[in-house]
GROMACS .gro file of C-alpha atoms in nm:
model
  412
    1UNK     CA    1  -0.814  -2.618  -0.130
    2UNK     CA    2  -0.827  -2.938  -0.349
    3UNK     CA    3  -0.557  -3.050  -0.489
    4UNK     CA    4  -0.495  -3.178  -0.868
    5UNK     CA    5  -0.171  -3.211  -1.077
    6UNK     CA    6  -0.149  -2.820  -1.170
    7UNK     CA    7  -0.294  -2.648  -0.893
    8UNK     CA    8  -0.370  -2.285  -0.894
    9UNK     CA    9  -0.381  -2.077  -0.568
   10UNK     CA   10  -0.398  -1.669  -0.548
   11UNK     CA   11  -0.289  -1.498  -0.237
   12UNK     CA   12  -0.436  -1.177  -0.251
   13UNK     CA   13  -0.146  -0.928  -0.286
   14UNK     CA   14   0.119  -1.196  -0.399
   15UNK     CA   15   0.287  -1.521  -0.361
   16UNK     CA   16   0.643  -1.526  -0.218
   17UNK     CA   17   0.817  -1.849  -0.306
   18UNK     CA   18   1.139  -1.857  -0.031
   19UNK     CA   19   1.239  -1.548   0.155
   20UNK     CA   20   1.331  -1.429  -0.184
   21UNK     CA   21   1.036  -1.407  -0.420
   22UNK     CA   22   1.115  -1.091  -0.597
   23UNK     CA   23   0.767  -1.019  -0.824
   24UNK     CA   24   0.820  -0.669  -0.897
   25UNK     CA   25   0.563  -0.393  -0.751
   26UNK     CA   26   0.384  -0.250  -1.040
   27UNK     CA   27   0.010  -0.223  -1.030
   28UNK     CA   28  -0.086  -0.463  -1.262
   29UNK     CA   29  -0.120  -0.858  -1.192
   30UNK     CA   30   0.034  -1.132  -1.346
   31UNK     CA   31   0.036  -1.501  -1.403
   32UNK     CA   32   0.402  -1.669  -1.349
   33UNK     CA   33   0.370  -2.080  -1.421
   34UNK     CA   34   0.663  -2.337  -1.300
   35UNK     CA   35   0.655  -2.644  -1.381
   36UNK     CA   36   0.874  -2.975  -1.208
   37UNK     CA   37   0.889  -3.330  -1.252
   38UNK     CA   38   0.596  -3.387  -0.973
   39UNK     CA   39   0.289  -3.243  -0.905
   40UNK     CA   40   0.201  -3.092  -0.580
   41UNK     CA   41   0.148  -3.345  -0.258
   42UNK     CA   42   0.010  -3.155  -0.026
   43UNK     CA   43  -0.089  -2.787   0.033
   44UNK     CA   44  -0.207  -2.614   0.372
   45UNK     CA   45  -0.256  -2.273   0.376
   46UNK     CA   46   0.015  -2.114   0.228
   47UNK     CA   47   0.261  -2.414   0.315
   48UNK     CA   48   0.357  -2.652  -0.003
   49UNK     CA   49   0.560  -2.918   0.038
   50UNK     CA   50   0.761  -3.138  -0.177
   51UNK     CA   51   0.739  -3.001  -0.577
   52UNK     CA   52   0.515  -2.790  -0.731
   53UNK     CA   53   0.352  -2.763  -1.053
   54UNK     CA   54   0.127  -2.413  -1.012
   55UNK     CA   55   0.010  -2.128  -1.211
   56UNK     CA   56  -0.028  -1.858  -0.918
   57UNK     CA   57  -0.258  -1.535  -1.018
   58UNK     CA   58  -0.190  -1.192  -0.813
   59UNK     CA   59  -0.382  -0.896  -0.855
   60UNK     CA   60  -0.122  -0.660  -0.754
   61UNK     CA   61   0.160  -0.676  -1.008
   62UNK     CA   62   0.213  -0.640  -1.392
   63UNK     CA   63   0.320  -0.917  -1.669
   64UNK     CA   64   0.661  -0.758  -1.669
   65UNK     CA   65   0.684  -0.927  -1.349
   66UNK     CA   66   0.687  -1.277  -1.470
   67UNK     CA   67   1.075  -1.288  -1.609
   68UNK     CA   68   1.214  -1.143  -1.265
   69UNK     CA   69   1.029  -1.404  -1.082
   70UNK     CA   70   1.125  -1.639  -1.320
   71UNK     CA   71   1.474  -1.539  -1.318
   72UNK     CA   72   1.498  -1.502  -0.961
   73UNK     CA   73   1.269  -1.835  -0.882
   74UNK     CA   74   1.395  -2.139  -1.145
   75UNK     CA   75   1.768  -2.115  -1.044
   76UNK     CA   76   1.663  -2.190  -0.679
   77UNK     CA   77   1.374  -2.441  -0.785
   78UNK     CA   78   1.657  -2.598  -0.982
   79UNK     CA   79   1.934  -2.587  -0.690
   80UNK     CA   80   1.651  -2.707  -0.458
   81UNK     CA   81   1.533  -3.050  -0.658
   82UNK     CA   82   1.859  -3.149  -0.669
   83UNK     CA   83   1.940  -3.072  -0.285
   84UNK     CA   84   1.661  -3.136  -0.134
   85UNK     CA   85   1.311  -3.323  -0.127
   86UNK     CA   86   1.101  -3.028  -0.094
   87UNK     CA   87   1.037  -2.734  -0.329
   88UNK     CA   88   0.863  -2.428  -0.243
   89UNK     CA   89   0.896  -2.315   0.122
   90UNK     CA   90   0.691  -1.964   0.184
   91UNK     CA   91   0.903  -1.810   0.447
   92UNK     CA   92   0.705  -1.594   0.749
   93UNK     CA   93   0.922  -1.337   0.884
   94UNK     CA   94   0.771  -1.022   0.951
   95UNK     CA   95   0.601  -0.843   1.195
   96UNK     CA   96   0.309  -0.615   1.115
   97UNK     CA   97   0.072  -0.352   1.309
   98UNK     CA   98  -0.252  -0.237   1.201
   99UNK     CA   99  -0.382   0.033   1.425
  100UNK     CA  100  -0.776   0.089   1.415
  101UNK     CA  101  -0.796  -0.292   1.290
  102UNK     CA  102  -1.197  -0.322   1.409
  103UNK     CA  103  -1.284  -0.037   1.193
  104UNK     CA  104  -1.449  -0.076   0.815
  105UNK     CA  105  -1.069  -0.032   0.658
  106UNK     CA  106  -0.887  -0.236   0.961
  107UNK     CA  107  -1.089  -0.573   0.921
  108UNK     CA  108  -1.048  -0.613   0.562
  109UNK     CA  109  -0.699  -0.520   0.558
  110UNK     CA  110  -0.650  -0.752   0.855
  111UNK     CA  111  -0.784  -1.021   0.629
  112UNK     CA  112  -0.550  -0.970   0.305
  113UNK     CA  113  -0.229  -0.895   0.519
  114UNK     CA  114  -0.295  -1.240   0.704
  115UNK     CA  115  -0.282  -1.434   0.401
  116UNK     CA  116   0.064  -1.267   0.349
  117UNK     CA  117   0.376  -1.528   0.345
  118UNK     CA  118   0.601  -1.276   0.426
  119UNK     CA  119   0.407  -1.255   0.768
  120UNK     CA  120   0.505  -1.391   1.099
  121UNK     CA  121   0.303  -1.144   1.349
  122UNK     CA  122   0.033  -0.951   1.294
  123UNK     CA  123  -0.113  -0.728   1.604
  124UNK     CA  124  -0.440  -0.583   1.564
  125UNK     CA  125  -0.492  -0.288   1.803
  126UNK     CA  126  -0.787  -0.071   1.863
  127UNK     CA  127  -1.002   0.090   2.108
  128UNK     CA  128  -1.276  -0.180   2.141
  129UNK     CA  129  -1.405  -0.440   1.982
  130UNK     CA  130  -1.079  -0.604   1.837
  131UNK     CA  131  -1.075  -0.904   2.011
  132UNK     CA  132  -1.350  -1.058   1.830
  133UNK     CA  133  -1.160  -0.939   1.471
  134UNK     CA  134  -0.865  -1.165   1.601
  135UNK     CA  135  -1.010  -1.487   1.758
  136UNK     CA  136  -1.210  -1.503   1.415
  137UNK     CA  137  -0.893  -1.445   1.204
  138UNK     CA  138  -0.712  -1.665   1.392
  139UNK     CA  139  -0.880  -1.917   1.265
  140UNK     CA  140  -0.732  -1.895   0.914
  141UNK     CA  141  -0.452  -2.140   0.819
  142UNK     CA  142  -0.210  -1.823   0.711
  143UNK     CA  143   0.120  -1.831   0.877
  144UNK     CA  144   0.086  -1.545   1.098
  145UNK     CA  145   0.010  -1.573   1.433
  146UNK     CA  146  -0.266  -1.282   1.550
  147UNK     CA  147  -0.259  -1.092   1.866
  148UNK     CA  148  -0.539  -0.857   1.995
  149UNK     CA  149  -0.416  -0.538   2.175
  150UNK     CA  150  -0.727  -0.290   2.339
  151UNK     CA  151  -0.657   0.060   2.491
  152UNK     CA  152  -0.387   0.262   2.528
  153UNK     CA  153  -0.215   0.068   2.769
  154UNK     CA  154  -0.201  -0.208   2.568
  155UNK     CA  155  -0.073   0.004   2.263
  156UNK     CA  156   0.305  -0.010   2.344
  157UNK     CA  157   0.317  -0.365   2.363
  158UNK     CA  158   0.130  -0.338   2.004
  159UNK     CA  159   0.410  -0.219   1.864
  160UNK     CA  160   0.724  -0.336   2.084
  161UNK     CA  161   0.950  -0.539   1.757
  162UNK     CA  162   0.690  -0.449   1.473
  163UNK     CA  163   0.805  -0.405   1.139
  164UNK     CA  164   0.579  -0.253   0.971
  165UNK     CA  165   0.304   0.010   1.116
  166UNK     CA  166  -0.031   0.057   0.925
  167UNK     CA  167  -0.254   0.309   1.065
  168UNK     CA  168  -0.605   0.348   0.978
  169UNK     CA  169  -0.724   0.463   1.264
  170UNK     CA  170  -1.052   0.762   1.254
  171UNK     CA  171  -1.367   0.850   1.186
  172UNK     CA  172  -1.463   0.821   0.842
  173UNK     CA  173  -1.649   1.059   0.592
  174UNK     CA  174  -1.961   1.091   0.586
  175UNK     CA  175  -2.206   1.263   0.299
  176UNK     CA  176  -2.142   1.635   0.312
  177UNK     CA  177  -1.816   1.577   0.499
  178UNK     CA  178  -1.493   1.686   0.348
  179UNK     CA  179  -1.132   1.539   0.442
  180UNK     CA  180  -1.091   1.813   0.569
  181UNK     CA  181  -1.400   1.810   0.776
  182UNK     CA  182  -1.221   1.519   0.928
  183UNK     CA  183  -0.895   1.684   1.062
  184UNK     CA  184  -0.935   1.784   1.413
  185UNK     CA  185  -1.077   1.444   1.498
  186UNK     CA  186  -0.820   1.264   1.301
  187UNK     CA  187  -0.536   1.440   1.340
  188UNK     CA  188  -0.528   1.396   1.743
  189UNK     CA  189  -0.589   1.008   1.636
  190UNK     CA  190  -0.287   1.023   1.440
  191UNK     CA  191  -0.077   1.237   1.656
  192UNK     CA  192  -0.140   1.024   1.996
  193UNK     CA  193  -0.072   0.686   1.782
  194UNK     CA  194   0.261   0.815   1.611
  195UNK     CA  195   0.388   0.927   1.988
  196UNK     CA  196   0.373   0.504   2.056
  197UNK     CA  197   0.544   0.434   1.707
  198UNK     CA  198   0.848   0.645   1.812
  199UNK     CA  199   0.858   0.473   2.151
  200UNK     CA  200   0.822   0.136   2.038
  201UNK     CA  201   0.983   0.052   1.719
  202UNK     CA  202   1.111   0.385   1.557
  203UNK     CA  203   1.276   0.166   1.286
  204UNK     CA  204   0.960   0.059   1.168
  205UNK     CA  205   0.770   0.159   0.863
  206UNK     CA  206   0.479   0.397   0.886
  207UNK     CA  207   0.181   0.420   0.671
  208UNK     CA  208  -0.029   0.658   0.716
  209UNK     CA  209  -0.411   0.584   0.520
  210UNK     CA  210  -0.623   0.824   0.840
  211UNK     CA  211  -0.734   1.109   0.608
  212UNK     CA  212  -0.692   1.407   0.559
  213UNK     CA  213  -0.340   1.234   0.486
  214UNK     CA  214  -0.278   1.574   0.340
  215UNK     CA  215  -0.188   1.695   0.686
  216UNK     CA  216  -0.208   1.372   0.856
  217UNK     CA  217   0.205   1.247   0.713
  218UNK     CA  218   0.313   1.579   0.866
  219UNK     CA  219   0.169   1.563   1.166
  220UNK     CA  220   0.325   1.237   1.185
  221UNK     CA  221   0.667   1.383   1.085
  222UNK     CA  222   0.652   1.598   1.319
  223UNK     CA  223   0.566   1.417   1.615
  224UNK     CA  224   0.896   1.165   1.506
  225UNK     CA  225   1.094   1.488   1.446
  226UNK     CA  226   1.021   1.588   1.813
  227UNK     CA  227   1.074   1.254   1.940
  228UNK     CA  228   1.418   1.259   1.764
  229UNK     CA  229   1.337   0.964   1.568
  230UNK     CA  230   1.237   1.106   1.196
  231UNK     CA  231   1.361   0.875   0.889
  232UNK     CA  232   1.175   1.051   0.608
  233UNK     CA  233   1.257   0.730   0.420
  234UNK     CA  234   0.984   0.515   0.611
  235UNK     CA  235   0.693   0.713   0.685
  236UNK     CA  236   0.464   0.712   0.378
  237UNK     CA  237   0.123   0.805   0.288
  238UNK     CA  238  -0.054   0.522   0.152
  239UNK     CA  239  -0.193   0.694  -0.200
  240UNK     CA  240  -0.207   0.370  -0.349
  241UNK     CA  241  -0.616   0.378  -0.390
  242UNK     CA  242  -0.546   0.703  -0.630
  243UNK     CA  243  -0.342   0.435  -0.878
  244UNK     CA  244  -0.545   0.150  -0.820
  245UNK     CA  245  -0.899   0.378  -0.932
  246UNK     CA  246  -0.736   0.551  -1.180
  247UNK     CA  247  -0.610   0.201  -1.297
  248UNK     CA  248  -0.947   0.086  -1.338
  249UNK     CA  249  -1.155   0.362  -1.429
  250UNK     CA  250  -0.881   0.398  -1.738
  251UNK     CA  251  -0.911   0.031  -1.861
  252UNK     CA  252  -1.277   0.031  -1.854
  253UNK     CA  253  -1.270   0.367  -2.078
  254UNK     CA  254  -1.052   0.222  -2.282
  255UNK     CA  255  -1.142  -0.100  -2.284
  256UNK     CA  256  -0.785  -0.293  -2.188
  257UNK     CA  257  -0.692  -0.540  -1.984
  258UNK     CA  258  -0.647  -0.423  -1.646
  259UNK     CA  259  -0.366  -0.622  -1.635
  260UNK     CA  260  -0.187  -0.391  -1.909
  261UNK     CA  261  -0.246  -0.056  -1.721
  262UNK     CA  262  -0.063   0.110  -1.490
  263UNK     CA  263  -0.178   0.477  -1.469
  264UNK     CA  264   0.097   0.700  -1.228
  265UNK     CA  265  -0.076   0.932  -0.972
  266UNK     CA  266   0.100   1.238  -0.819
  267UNK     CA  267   0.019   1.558  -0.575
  268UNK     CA  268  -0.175   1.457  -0.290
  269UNK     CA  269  -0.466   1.263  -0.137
  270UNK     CA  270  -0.783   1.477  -0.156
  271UNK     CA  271  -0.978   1.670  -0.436
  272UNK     CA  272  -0.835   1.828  -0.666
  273UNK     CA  273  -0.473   1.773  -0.533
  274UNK     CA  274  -0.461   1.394  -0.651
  275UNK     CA  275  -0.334   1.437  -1.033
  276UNK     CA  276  -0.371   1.134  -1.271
  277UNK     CA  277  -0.134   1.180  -1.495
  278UNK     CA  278  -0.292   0.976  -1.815
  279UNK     CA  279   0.001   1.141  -2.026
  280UNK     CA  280   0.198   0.881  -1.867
  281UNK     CA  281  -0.052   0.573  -1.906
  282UNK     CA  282   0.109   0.223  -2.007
  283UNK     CA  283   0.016   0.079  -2.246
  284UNK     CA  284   0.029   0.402  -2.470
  285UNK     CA  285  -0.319   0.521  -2.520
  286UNK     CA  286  -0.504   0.841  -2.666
  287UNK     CA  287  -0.726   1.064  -2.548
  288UNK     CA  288  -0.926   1.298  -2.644
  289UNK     CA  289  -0.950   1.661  -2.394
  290UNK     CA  290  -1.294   1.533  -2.315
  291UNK     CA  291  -1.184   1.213  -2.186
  292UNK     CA  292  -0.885   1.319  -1.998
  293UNK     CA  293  -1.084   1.587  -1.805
  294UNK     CA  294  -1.365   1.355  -1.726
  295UNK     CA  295  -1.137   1.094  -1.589
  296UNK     CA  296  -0.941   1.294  -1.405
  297UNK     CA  297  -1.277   1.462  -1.267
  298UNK     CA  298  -1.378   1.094  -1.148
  299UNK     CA  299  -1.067   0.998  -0.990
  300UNK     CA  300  -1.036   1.286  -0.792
  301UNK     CA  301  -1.409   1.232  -0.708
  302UNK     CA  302  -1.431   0.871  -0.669
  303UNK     CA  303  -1.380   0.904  -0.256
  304UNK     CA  304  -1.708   1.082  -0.219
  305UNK     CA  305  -1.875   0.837  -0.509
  306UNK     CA  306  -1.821   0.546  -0.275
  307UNK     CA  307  -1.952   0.825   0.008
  308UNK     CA  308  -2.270   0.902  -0.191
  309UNK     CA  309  -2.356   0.524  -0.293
  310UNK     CA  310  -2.303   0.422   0.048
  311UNK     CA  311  -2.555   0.706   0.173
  312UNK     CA  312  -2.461   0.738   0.519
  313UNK     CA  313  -2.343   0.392   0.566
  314UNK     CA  314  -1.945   0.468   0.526
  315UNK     CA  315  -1.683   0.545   0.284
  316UNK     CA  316  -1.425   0.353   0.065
  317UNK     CA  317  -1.343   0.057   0.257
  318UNK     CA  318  -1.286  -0.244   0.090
  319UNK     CA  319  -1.109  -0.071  -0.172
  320UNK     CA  320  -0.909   0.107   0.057
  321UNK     CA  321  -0.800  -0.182   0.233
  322UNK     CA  322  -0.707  -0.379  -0.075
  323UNK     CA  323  -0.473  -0.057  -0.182
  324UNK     CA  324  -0.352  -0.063   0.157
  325UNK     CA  325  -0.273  -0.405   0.148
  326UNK     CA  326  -0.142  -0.372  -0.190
  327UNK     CA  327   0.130  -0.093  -0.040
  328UNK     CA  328   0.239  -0.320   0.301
  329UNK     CA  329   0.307  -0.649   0.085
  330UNK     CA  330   0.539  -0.396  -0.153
  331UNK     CA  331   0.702  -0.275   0.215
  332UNK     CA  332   0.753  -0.640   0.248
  333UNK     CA  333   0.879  -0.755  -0.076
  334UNK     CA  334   1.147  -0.432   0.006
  335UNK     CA  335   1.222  -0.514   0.317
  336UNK     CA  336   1.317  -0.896   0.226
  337UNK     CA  337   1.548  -0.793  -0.051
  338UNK     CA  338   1.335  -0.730  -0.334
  339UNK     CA  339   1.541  -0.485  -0.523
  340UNK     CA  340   1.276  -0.393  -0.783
  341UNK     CA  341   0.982  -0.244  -0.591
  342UNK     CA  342   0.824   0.075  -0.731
  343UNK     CA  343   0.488   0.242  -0.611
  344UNK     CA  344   0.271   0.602  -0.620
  345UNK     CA  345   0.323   0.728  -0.214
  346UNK     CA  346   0.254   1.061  -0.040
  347UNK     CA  347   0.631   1.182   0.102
  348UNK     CA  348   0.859   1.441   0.209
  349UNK     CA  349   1.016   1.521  -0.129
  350UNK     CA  350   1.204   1.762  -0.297
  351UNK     CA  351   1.070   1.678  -0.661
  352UNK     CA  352   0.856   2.006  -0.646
  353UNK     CA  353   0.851   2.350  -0.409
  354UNK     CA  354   0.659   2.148  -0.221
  355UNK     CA  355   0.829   1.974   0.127
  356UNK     CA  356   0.568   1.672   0.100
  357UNK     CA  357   0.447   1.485  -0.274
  358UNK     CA  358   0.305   1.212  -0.407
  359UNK     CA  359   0.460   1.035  -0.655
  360UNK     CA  360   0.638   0.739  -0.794
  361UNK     CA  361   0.912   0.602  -0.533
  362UNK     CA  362   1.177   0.286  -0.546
  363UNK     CA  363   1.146   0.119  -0.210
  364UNK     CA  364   1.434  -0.064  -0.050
  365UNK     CA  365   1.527  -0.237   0.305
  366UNK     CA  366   1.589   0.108   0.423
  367UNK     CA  367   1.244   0.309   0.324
  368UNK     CA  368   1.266   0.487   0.039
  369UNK     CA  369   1.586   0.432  -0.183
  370UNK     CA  370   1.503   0.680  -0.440
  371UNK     CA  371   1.216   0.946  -0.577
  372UNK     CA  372   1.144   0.903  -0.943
  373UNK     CA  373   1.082   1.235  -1.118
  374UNK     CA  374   1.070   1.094  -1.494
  375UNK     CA  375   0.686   1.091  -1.441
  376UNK     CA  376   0.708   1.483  -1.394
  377UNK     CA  377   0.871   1.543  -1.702
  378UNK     CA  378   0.720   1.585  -2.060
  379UNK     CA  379   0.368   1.616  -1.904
  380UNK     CA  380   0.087   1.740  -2.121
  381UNK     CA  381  -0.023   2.107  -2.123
  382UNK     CA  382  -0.381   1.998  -1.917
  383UNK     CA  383  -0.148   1.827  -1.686
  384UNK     CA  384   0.083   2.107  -1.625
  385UNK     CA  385  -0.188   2.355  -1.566
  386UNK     CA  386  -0.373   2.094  -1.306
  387UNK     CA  387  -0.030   2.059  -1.165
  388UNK     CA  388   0.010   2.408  -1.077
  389UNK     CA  389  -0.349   2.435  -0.930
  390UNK     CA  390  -0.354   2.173  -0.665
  391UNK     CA  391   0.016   2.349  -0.520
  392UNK     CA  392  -0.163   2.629  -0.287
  393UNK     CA  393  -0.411   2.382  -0.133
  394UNK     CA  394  -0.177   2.092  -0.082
  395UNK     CA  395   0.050   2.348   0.049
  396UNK     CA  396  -0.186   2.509   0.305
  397UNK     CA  397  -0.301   2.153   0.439
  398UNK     CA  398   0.065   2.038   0.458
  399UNK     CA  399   0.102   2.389   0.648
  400UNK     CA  400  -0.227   2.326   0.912
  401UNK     CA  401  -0.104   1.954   0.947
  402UNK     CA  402   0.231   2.114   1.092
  403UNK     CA  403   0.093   2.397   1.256
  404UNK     CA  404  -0.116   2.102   1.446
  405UNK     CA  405   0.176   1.959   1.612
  406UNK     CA  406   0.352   2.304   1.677
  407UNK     CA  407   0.074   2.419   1.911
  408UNK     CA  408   0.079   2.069   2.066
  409UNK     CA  409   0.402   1.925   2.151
  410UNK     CA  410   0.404   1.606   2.186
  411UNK     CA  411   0.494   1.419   2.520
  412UNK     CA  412   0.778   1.315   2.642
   0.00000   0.00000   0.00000
């Protein structure tokens, strides 16, 4: 990348200046600009040394995000230039597992989680073909080191120290396929993959994206529940595509800046359980019935959209991946002390009748630090009604998920 007097790099999900860059985790991206008394020397990768005069865009978080990373950023930039001779030092720490990484999800997310700086390890596991996905990202000048992991008896030492667990792992839909066509496949994927997690690194966080993640979170709960390892606070299902869609489909209606909107998205992960609630939308906007119902219609359909277009070729993958990738860098920022990282995620809860929800959670070093339920309140009369309908089928596929388990223990 050349370099000028004000240069300008993007890193995907974010751009983590010290261990302690703390953009916060909203959906929309921002531009945060610091300037010093010299212009950048020399940049590799993610690695800048000596000061820094930059304008850094990421697609992941809002403008609001600009005066905590200012406030959080200029104090140190300051108590840096007049310690030492170098300025911005991206600090690698973490270790991160993607399970099914040679699939059409798994490579891409590879990809934007190895330009991470928060990154120190990333282990790509699947059942063939994966060593090919790592020599060739190996190659880029991220901090991470790769590792390629094939079989299941190279799956424990996947996961032995890993921070952060991302499983993609399945077959995907295909037209005329439901998610729930997918479960009996999937679910075994999911089931034999969790067993590892809770040998390996039960601290670890777990997202699930292997649909239908309706049932597929509590099949994973219960496999750590028999395992005796269950923290409800870190295993999540990664809804994040729901926000992301209904983030763009909403701007585009409307015609704002996608950086403005941020569009909460509760219930579940399939049909008509995944409930945009456009009540809530910031900015403020208006719409009409019409509108709301044919939104919500599209994001709910937008899964078999990608299906259709694709006509037998796949399903959402690249957008997938960049949600997914979205949702680990937020379990990163967390995890590193970011104390201002908020996100849409399919978990047990207690906000409805239901013991598993989507919604809007505050992450922390721990997992989840707190459900946020102000999205559920004041919601419009179309909202309420839709709210109420997706309950019996989100129930019954929580229900099969754990009835799954039940009549297969898992091993010892």
């Amino acid at each position: 990348m050349a370099t000028t007097s004000a240069t300008t790099f993007s890193i995907g999900s974010t751009v983590s200046f010290g261990s302690r860059g703390n953009p916060l985790p909203q959906s929309k991206p921002f531009v945060a600009r610091f300037t010093s008394p010299n212009s950048l020397a020399s940049f590799s990768g993610l690695k800048a040394a000596t000061y820094v005069n930059c304008e850094s865009e990421s697609s992941f978080f809002g403008k609001e995000s600009s005066a905590a990373l200012r406030g959080s950023f200029v104090p140190k930039a300051q108590k840096a230039n007049q310690k030492s001779q170098y300025g911005l030092q991206p600090v690698a720490s973490y270790k991160v597992a993607i399970l099914g990484a040679a699939g059409g999800i798994g490579q891409p997310l590879a990809l934007l989680i190895k330009m991470s700086p928060l990154v120190s390890a990333l282990n790509l596991y699947d059942i063939a073909n994966v060593k090919g996905v790592a020599a060739d990202l190996s190659h880029c000048n991220t901090p991470s080191q790769v590792q390629d992991f094939t079989g299941a008896s190279e799956l424990g030492n996947c996961l032995k120290g890993v921070n952060v667990v991302v499983i993609p792992a399945g077959v995907p839909r295909k037209p005329g396929m439901t998610r729930d066509d997918l479960f009996n496949i999937n679910a075994n994927i999911v089931k034999t993959l969790v067993e590892a997690v809770a040998d390996n690194c039960p601290d670890a966080f777990i997202h699930i994206i292997s649909n239908p993640v309706n049932s597929t979170v509590p099949i994973a709960a219960e496999v750590l529940k028999q395992k005796g390892v269950y923290d409800p606070k870190k295993l999540f299902g990664v809804t994040t595509l729901d926000v992301v869609r209904a983030n763009t489909f909403v701007a585009q209606k409307k015609n704002l800046k996608l950086i403005d909107v941020d569009v909460p998205v509760v219930g579940g992960h399939a049909g008509i359980t995944i409930l945009p609630l456009l009540s809530k939308t910031k900015p403020s906007v208006n719409f009409t019935n019409e509108e709301v119902e044919q939104l919500t219609v599209r994001i709910q359909n937008a899964g078999t959209e990608v299906v259709e277009a694709k006509a037998g070729a796949g399903s959402a993958t690249l957008s997938m991946a960049y949600a997914a990738a979205r949702f680990v860098e937020s379990s990163l920022r967390a995890l590193d002390g970011d104390g201002d990282v908020y996100e849409c995620s399919f978990v047990q809860s207690d906000l409805t009748d239901l013991p598993f929800f989507a919604s809007r959670i505050k992450l922390g070093r721990k997992g989840i630090e707190a459900l946020i339920p102000s999205d559920l309140s004041g919601l419009s009369e179309y909202e309420e009604k839709a709210l109420e309908a997706l309950k019996p089928e989100l129930k019954a596929s929580i229900e099969k998920g754990i009835a799954f388990v039940q009549k297969q223990p898992v091993t010892a």
